[in-house]
Protein backbone atom coordinates (compact mmCIF):
# COMPACT_ATOMS: atom_id res chain seq x y z
CA UNK A 1 0.00 0.00 0.00
CA UNK A 2 1.43 3.36 -0.97
CA UNK A 3 1.41 6.28 1.44
CA UNK A 4 -1.02 8.15 -0.84
CA UNK A 5 -3.38 5.15 -0.93
CA UNK A 6 -3.20 4.96 2.85
CA UNK A 7 -4.20 8.63 3.08
CA UNK A 8 -7.20 7.96 0.85
CA UNK A 9 -8.19 5.03 3.04
CA UNK A 10 -8.10 7.37 6.06
CA UNK A 11 -10.22 9.88 4.11
CA UNK A 12 -12.78 7.23 3.15
CA UNK A 13 -12.95 6.08 6.79
CA UNK A 14 -13.35 9.64 8.11
CA UNK A 15 -16.07 10.38 5.53
CA UNK A 16 -17.92 7.17 6.36
CA UNK A 17 -17.40 5.83 2.84
CA UNK A 18 -17.24 2.04 2.75
CA UNK A 19 -14.48 0.69 0.55
CA UNK A 20 -12.59 -2.45 -0.31
CA UNK A 21 -8.84 -2.17 -0.86
CA UNK A 22 -7.56 -3.92 -4.00
CA UNK A 23 -10.66 -6.12 -4.09
CA UNK A 24 -10.06 -8.04 -7.31
CA UNK A 25 -8.07 -7.92 -10.48
CA UNK A 26 -9.31 -7.88 -14.02
CA UNK A 27 -7.92 -9.58 -17.07
CA UNK A 28 -8.20 -7.78 -20.39
CA UNK A 29 -6.83 -8.18 -23.88
CA UNK A 30 -4.07 -5.71 -24.70
CA UNK A 31 -4.23 -4.92 -28.40
CA UNK A 32 -0.76 -3.32 -28.39
CA UNK A 33 1.00 -6.43 -27.05
CA UNK A 34 -1.53 -8.98 -28.39
CA UNK A 35 -1.57 -10.57 -24.97
CA UNK A 36 -3.71 -10.69 -21.84
CA UNK A 37 -2.89 -8.16 -19.11
CA UNK A 38 -4.13 -7.78 -15.54
CA UNK A 39 -5.29 -4.64 -13.82
CA UNK A 40 -5.74 -4.27 -10.06
CA UNK A 41 -7.61 -1.08 -9.05
CA UNK A 42 -6.77 0.46 -5.68
CA UNK A 43 -10.28 0.74 -4.21
CA UNK A 44 -13.82 -0.39 -4.82
CA UNK A 45 -16.63 1.82 -3.47
CA UNK A 46 -19.71 -0.42 -3.21
CA UNK A 47 -22.10 2.46 -2.46
CA UNK A 48 -21.53 3.88 -5.94
CA UNK A 49 -20.39 0.64 -7.61
CA UNK A 50 -17.15 2.31 -8.69
CA UNK A 51 -13.48 1.40 -8.82
CA UNK A 52 -10.93 4.05 -7.87
CA UNK A 53 -7.31 4.26 -8.96
CA UNK A 54 -5.12 6.64 -6.94
CA UNK A 55 -2.41 8.58 -8.79
CA UNK A 56 -0.16 11.34 -7.43
CA UNK A 57 -1.31 14.21 -9.64
CA UNK A 58 -2.67 17.61 -8.74
CA UNK A 59 -5.91 18.67 -10.36
CA UNK A 60 -7.37 22.08 -10.98
CA UNK A 61 -10.30 23.48 -9.02
CA UNK A 62 -12.42 23.21 -12.18
CA UNK A 63 -11.56 19.52 -12.58
CA UNK A 64 -12.31 18.95 -8.89
CA UNK A 65 -15.74 20.54 -9.25
CA UNK A 66 -16.45 18.40 -12.33
CA UNK A 67 -15.42 15.27 -10.41
CA UNK A 68 -17.62 16.25 -7.45
CA UNK A 69 -20.56 16.77 -9.78
CA UNK A 70 -20.06 13.38 -11.42
CA UNK A 71 -19.79 11.67 -8.04
CA UNK A 72 -22.99 13.35 -6.84
CA UNK A 73 -24.77 12.27 -10.02
CA UNK A 74 -23.55 8.70 -9.58
CA UNK A 75 -24.66 8.59 -5.95
CA UNK A 76 -28.06 10.11 -6.81
CA UNK A 77 -28.56 7.71 -9.73
CA UNK A 78 -27.61 4.72 -7.58
CA UNK A 79 -30.00 5.72 -4.78
CA UNK A 80 -32.85 6.63 -7.12
CA UNK A 81 -32.53 3.22 -8.74
CA UNK A 82 -33.32 1.62 -5.38
CA UNK A 83 -36.61 3.52 -4.89
PDB file of C-alpha atoms in Angstrom:
ATOM      1  CA  UNK A   1       0.000   0.000   0.000  1.00  0.00           C
ATOM      2  CA  UNK A   2       1.426   3.362  -0.969  1.00  0.00           C
ATOM      3  CA  UNK A   3       1.407   6.280   1.441  1.00  0.00           C
ATOM      4  CA  UNK A   4      -1.018   8.146  -0.839  1.00  0.00           C
ATOM      5  CA  UNK A   5      -3.382   5.152  -0.935  1.00  0.00           C
ATOM      6  CA  UNK A   6      -3.200   4.958   2.854  1.00  0.00           C
ATOM      7  CA  UNK A   7      -4.201   8.633   3.081  1.00  0.00           C
ATOM      8  CA  UNK A   8      -7.196   7.956   0.848  1.00  0.00           C
ATOM      9  CA  UNK A   9      -8.187   5.026   3.043  1.00  0.00           C
ATOM     10  CA  UNK A  10      -8.102   7.373   6.062  1.00  0.00           C
ATOM     11  CA  UNK A  11     -10.219   9.882   4.113  1.00  0.00           C
ATOM     12  CA  UNK A  12     -12.784   7.230   3.146  1.00  0.00           C
ATOM     13  CA  UNK A  13     -12.954   6.084   6.787  1.00  0.00           C
ATOM     14  CA  UNK A  14     -13.353   9.636   8.106  1.00  0.00           C
ATOM     15  CA  UNK A  15     -16.069  10.376   5.534  1.00  0.00           C
ATOM     16  CA  UNK A  16     -17.915   7.169   6.364  1.00  0.00           C
ATOM     17  CA  UNK A  17     -17.404   5.828   2.844  1.00  0.00           C
ATOM     18  CA  UNK A  18     -17.245   2.037   2.751  1.00  0.00           C
ATOM     19  CA  UNK A  19     -14.476   0.685   0.547  1.00  0.00           C
ATOM     20  CA  UNK A  20     -12.586  -2.455  -0.310  1.00  0.00           C
ATOM     21  CA  UNK A  21      -8.838  -2.174  -0.856  1.00  0.00           C
ATOM     22  CA  UNK A  22      -7.555  -3.916  -4.002  1.00  0.00           C
ATOM     23  CA  UNK A  23     -10.660  -6.121  -4.093  1.00  0.00           C
ATOM     24  CA  UNK A  24     -10.063  -8.041  -7.306  1.00  0.00           C
ATOM     25  CA  UNK A  25      -8.071  -7.925 -10.478  1.00  0.00           C
ATOM     26  CA  UNK A  26      -9.313  -7.879 -14.023  1.00  0.00           C
ATOM     27  CA  UNK A  27      -7.921  -9.577 -17.074  1.00  0.00           C
ATOM     28  CA  UNK A  28      -8.196  -7.778 -20.393  1.00  0.00           C
ATOM     29  CA  UNK A  29      -6.827  -8.177 -23.884  1.00  0.00           C
ATOM     30  CA  UNK A  30      -4.069  -5.707 -24.698  1.00  0.00           C
ATOM     31  CA  UNK A  31      -4.229  -4.920 -28.404  1.00  0.00           C
ATOM     32  CA  UNK A  32      -0.755  -3.324 -28.386  1.00  0.00           C
ATOM     33  CA  UNK A  33       0.997  -6.425 -27.053  1.00  0.00           C
ATOM     34  CA  UNK A  34      -1.527  -8.979 -28.386  1.00  0.00           C
ATOM     35  CA  UNK A  35      -1.569 -10.567 -24.965  1.00  0.00           C
ATOM     36  CA  UNK A  36      -3.706 -10.692 -21.841  1.00  0.00           C
ATOM     37  CA  UNK A  37      -2.892  -8.163 -19.113  1.00  0.00           C
ATOM     38  CA  UNK A  38      -4.127  -7.784 -15.541  1.00  0.00           C
ATOM     39  CA  UNK A  39      -5.292  -4.637 -13.819  1.00  0.00           C
ATOM     40  CA  UNK A  40      -5.743  -4.265 -10.063  1.00  0.00           C
ATOM     41  CA  UNK A  41      -7.610  -1.080  -9.047  1.00  0.00           C
ATOM     42  CA  UNK A  42      -6.773   0.465  -5.679  1.00  0.00           C
ATOM     43  CA  UNK A  43     -10.276   0.742  -4.212  1.00  0.00           C
ATOM     44  CA  UNK A  44     -13.825  -0.387  -4.817  1.00  0.00           C
ATOM     45  CA  UNK A  45     -16.630   1.820  -3.472  1.00  0.00           C
ATOM     46  CA  UNK A  46     -19.709  -0.415  -3.211  1.00  0.00           C
ATOM     47  CA  UNK A  47     -22.097   2.462  -2.457  1.00  0.00           C
ATOM     48  CA  UNK A  48     -21.531   3.875  -5.936  1.00  0.00           C
ATOM     49  CA  UNK A  49     -20.391   0.640  -7.610  1.00  0.00           C
ATOM     50  CA  UNK A  50     -17.146   2.307  -8.690  1.00  0.00           C
ATOM     51  CA  UNK A  51     -13.479   1.395  -8.823  1.00  0.00           C
ATOM     52  CA  UNK A  52     -10.931   4.055  -7.870  1.00  0.00           C
ATOM     53  CA  UNK A  53      -7.311   4.264  -8.963  1.00  0.00           C
ATOM     54  CA  UNK A  54      -5.121   6.641  -6.944  1.00  0.00           C
ATOM     55  CA  UNK A  55      -2.410   8.576  -8.785  1.00  0.00           C
ATOM     56  CA  UNK A  56      -0.158  11.340  -7.434  1.00  0.00           C
ATOM     57  CA  UNK A  57      -1.309  14.215  -9.641  1.00  0.00           C
ATOM     58  CA  UNK A  58      -2.669  17.610  -8.741  1.00  0.00           C
ATOM     59  CA  UNK A  59      -5.915  18.665 -10.355  1.00  0.00           C
ATOM     60  CA  UNK A  60      -7.367  22.085 -10.983  1.00  0.00           C
ATOM     61  CA  UNK A  61     -10.301  23.482  -9.022  1.00  0.00           C
ATOM     62  CA  UNK A  62     -12.423  23.211 -12.176  1.00  0.00           C
ATOM     63  CA  UNK A  63     -11.559  19.517 -12.579  1.00  0.00           C
ATOM     64  CA  UNK A  64     -12.306  18.953  -8.894  1.00  0.00           C
ATOM     65  CA  UNK A  65     -15.742  20.545  -9.254  1.00  0.00           C
ATOM     66  CA  UNK A  66     -16.452  18.404 -12.332  1.00  0.00           C
ATOM     67  CA  UNK A  67     -15.424  15.267 -10.410  1.00  0.00           C
ATOM     68  CA  UNK A  68     -17.618  16.251  -7.450  1.00  0.00           C
ATOM     69  CA  UNK A  69     -20.564  16.770  -9.783  1.00  0.00           C
ATOM     70  CA  UNK A  70     -20.060  13.382 -11.423  1.00  0.00           C
ATOM     71  CA  UNK A  71     -19.792  11.675  -8.036  1.00  0.00           C
ATOM     72  CA  UNK A  72     -22.985  13.354  -6.839  1.00  0.00           C
ATOM     73  CA  UNK A  73     -24.773  12.272 -10.023  1.00  0.00           C
ATOM     74  CA  UNK A  74     -23.546   8.702  -9.582  1.00  0.00           C
ATOM     75  CA  UNK A  75     -24.663   8.593  -5.952  1.00  0.00           C
ATOM     76  CA  UNK A  76     -28.056  10.109  -6.814  1.00  0.00           C
ATOM     77  CA  UNK A  77     -28.557   7.714  -9.729  1.00  0.00           C
ATOM     78  CA  UNK A  78     -27.607   4.717  -7.583  1.00  0.00           C
ATOM     79  CA  UNK A  79     -29.999   5.724  -4.783  1.00  0.00           C
ATOM     80  CA  UNK A  80     -32.852   6.628  -7.123  1.00  0.00           C
ATOM     81  CA  UNK A  81     -32.525   3.224  -8.743  1.00  0.00           C
ATOM     82  CA  UNK A  82     -33.320   1.616  -5.375  1.00  0.00           C
ATOM     83  CA  UNK A  83     -36.608   3.524  -4.895  1.00  0.00           C
TER      84      UNK A  83
END
